[in-house]
C-alpha positions as CSV (number, residue, x, y, z in Angstrom):
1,X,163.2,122.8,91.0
2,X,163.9,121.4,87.1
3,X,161.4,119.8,85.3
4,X,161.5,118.6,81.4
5,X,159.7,116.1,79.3
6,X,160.9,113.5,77.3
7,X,160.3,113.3,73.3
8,X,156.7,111.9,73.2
9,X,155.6,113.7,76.4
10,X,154.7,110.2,77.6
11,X,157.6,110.5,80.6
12,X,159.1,113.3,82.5
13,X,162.2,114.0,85.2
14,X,162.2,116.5,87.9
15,X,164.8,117.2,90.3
16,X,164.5,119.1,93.8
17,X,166.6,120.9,96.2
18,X,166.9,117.3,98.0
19,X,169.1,116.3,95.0
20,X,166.6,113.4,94.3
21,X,166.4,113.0,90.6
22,X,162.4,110.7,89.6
23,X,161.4,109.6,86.6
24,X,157.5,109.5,86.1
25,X,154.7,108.1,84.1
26,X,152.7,111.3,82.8
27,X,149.2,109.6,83.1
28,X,149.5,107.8,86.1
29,X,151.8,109.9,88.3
30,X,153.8,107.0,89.3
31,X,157.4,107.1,89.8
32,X,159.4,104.9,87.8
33,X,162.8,105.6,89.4
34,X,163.5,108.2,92.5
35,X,167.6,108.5,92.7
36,X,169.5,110.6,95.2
37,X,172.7,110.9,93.2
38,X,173.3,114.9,93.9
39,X,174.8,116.0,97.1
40,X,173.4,119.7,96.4
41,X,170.4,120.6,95.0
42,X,169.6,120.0,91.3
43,X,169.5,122.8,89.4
44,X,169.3,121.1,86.0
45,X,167.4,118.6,83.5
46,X,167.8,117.8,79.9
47,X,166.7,115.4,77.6
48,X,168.5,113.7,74.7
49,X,166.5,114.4,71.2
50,X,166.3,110.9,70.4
51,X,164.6,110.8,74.4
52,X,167.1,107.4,75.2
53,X,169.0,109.0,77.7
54,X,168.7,112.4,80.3
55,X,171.0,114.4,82.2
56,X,170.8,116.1,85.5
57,X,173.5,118.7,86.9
58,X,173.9,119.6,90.4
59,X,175.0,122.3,92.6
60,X,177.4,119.9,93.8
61,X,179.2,120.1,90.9
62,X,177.9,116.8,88.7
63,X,176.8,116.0,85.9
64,X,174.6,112.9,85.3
65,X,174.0,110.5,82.0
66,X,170.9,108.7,83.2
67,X,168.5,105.7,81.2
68,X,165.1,107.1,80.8
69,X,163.9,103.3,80.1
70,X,164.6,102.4,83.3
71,X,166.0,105.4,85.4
72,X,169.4,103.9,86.2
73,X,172.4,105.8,86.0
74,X,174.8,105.3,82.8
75,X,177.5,107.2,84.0
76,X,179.1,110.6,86.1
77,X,180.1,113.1,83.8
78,X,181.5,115.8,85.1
79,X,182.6,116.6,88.9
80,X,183.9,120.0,89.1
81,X,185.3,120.7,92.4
């Protein structure tokens, strides 16, 4: 449902309608990290320019400060309810 590439294009994040957030490998296709943090859907991905850190928003309301290193999640943003 959102898909966007790190700096470098080495790494990507998508997010589905399952509200999984994964991190991936470009050349191998692996998974690095697969995270169900959304209730809802996600409707949104973003990269930091410096490529250190993504976000992901959610129709449940979140928003998500995420490691692209390791896929782990910094911190909750935003919960608008």
């Amino acid at each position: 449902y959102a898909v966007a590439f790190l700096p470098g294009g080495e790494r990507l994040i998508s997010g589905g309608l399952d509200g999984r957030v994964v991190l991936w490998e470009r050349d191998s296709g692996r998974a690095i990290s697969t995270k169900e943090e959304h209730s809802g859907g996600v409707c949104a991905i973003g990269a930091t320019p410096d490529g250190k850190n993504f976000i992901s928003g959610g129709h449940d309301g979140k928003l998500v400060l995420w490691s692209a290193t390791s896929g782990t999640k910094i911190r909750t943003l935003a919960e608008m309810t």
